PDB file of C-alpha atoms in Angstrom:
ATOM      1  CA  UNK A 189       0.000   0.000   0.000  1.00 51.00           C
ATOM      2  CA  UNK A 190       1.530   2.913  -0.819  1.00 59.00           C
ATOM      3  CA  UNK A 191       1.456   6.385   1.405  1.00 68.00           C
ATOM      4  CA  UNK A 192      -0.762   9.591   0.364  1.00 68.00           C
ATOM      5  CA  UNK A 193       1.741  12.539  -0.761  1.00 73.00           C
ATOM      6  CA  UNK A 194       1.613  15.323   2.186  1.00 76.00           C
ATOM      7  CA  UNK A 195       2.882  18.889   1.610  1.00 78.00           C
ATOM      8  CA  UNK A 196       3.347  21.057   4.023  1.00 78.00           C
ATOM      9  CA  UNK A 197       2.196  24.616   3.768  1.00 80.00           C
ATOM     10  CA  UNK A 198       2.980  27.915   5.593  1.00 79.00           C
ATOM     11  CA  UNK A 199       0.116  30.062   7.463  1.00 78.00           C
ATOM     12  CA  UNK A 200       1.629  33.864   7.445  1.00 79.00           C
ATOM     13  CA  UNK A 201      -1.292  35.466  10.216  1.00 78.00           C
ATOM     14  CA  UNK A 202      -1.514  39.078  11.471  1.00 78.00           C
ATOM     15  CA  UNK A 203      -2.191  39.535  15.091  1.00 76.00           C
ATOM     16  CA  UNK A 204      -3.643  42.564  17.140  1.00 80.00           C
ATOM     17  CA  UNK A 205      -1.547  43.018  20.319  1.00 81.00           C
ATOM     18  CA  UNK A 206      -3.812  44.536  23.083  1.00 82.00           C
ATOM     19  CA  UNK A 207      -2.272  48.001  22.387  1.00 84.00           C
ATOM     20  CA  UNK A 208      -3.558  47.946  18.980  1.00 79.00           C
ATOM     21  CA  UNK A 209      -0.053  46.845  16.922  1.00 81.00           C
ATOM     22  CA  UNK A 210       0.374  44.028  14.772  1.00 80.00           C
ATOM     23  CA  UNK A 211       2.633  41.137  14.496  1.00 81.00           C
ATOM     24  CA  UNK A 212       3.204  38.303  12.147  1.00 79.00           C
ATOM     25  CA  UNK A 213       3.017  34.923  13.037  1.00 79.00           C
ATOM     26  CA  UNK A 214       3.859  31.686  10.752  1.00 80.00           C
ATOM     27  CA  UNK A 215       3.063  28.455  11.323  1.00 81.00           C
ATOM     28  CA  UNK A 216       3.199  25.577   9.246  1.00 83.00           C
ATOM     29  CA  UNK A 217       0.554  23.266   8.515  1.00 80.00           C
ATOM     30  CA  UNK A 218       0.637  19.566   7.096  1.00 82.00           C
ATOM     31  CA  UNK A 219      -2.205  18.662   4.149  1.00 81.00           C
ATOM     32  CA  UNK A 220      -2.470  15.192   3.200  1.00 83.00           C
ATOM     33  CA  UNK A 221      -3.651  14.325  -0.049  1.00 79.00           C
ATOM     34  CA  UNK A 222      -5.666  10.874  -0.460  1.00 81.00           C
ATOM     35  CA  UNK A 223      -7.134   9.782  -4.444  1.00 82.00           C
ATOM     36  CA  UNK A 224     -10.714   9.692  -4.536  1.00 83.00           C
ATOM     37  CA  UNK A 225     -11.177   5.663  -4.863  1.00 88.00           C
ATOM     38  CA  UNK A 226     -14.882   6.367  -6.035  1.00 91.00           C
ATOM     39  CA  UNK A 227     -15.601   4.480  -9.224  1.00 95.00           C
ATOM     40  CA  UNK A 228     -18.992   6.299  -9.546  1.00 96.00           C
ATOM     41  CA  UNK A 229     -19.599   9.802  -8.982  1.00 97.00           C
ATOM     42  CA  UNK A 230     -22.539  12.092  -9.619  1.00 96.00           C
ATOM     43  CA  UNK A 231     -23.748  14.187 -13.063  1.00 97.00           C
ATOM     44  CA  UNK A 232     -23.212  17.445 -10.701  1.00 97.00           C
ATOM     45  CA  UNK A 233     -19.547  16.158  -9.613  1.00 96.00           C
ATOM     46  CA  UNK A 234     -18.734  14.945 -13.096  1.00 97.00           C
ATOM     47  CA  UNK A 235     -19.610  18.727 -14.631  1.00 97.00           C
ATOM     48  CA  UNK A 236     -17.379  20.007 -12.094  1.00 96.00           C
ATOM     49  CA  UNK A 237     -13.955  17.797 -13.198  1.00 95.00           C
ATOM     50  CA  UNK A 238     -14.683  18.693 -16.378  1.00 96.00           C
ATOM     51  CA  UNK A 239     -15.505  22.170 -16.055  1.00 96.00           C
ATOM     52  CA  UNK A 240     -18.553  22.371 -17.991  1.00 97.00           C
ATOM     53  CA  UNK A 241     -22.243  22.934 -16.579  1.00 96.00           C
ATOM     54  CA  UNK A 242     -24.600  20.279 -16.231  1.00 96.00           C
ATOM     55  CA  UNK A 243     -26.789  21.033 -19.025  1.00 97.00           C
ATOM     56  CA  UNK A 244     -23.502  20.009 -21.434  1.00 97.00           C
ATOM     57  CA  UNK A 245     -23.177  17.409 -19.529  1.00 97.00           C
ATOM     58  CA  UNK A 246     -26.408  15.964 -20.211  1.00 97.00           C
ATOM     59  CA  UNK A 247     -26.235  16.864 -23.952  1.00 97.00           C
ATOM     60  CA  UNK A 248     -23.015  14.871 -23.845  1.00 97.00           C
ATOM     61  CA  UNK A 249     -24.657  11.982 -22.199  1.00 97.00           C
ATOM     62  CA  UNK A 250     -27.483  12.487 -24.804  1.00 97.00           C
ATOM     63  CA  UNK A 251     -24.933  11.978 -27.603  1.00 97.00           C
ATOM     64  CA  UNK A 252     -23.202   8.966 -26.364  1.00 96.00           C
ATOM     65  CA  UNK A 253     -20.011  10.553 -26.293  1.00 96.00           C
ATOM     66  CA  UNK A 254     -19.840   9.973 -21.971  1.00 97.00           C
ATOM     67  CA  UNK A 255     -21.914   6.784 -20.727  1.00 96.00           C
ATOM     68  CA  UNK A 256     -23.824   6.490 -17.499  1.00 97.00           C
ATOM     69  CA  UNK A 257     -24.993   3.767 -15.513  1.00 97.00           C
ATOM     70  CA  UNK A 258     -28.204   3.825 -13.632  1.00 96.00           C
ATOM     71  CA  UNK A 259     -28.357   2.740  -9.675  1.00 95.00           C
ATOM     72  CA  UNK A 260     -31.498   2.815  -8.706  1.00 96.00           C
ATOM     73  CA  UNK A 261     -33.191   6.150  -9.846  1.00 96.00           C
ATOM     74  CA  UNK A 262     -29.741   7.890  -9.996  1.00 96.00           C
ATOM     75  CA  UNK A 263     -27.526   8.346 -12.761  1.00 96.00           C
ATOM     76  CA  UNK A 264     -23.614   7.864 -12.623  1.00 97.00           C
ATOM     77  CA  UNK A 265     -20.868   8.370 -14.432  1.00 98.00           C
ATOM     78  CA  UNK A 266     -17.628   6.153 -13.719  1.00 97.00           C
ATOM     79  CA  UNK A 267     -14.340   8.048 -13.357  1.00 96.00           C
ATOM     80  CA  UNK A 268     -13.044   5.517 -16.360  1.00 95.00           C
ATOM     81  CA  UNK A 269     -15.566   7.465 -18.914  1.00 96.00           C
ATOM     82  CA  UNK A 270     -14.363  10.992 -17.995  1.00 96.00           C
ATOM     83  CA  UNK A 271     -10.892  10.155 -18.437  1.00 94.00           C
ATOM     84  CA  UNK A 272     -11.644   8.082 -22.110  1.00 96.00           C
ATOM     85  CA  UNK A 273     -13.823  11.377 -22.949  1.00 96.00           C
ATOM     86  CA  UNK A 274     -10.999  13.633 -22.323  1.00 95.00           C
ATOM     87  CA  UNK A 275      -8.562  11.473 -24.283  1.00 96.00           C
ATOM     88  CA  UNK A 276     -11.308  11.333 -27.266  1.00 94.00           C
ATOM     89  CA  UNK A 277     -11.413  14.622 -27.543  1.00 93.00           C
ATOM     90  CA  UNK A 278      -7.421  14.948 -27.403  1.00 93.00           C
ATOM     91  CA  UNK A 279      -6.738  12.478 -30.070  1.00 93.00           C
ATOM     92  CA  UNK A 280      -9.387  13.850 -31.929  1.00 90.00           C
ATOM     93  CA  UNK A 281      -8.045  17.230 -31.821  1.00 89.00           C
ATOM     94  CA  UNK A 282      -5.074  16.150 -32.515  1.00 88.00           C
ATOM     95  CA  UNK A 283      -5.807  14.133 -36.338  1.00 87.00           C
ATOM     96  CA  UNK A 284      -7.339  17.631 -36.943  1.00 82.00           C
ATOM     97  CA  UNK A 285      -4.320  19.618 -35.906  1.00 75.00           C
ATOM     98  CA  UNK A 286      -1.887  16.868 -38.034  1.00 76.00           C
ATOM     99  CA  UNK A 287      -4.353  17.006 -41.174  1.00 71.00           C
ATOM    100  CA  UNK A 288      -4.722  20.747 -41.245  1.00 68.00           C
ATOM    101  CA  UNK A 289      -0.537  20.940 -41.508  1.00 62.00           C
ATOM    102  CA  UNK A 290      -0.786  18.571 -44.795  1.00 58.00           C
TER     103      UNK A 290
END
């Protein structure tokens, strides 16, 4: 099992004295940063990691050019189908980009 990748960050604060002057305090401050191990996640959260609204989302579901599955009455999309959209639309852009230079 391998260990989440932790940065550590530094806090630079003000703080009022009781006379009414300032000082600056630092502190540091350790983030750990776990992967998501969700295989599902929602329409809403899908929009968001691909930075388009949810209305374009569903058009793009509409197409068939991202799939769904259906649990229960909720719709999904797997993490796999963002990913193989994104590298559609990158080798896609790419042919055009190499055929335009012909």
């Amino acid at each position: 099992m391998t260990t989440a990748p932790t940065a550590a960050i530094e806090l630079r604060t003000r703080h009022r004295r009781a006379d009414g002057s300032t000082t600056r305090r630092a502190r540091t401050v350790n983030i750990t940063v776990r992967p998501d191990p969700r295989v599902l996640v929602s329409v809403e959260e899908a929009a968001e990691r691909l930075d388009i609204g949810r209305t374009m989302l569903y058009e793009l579901i509409a197409a068939g050019e991202i799939g769904t599955v259906t649990v229960g009455r909720l719709r999904k999309v797997p993490v796999a189908e963002i990913a193989e959209f994104v590298e559609r639309r990158r080798a896609r852009e790419r042919s055009a980009h190499s055929s335009e230079s012909l």
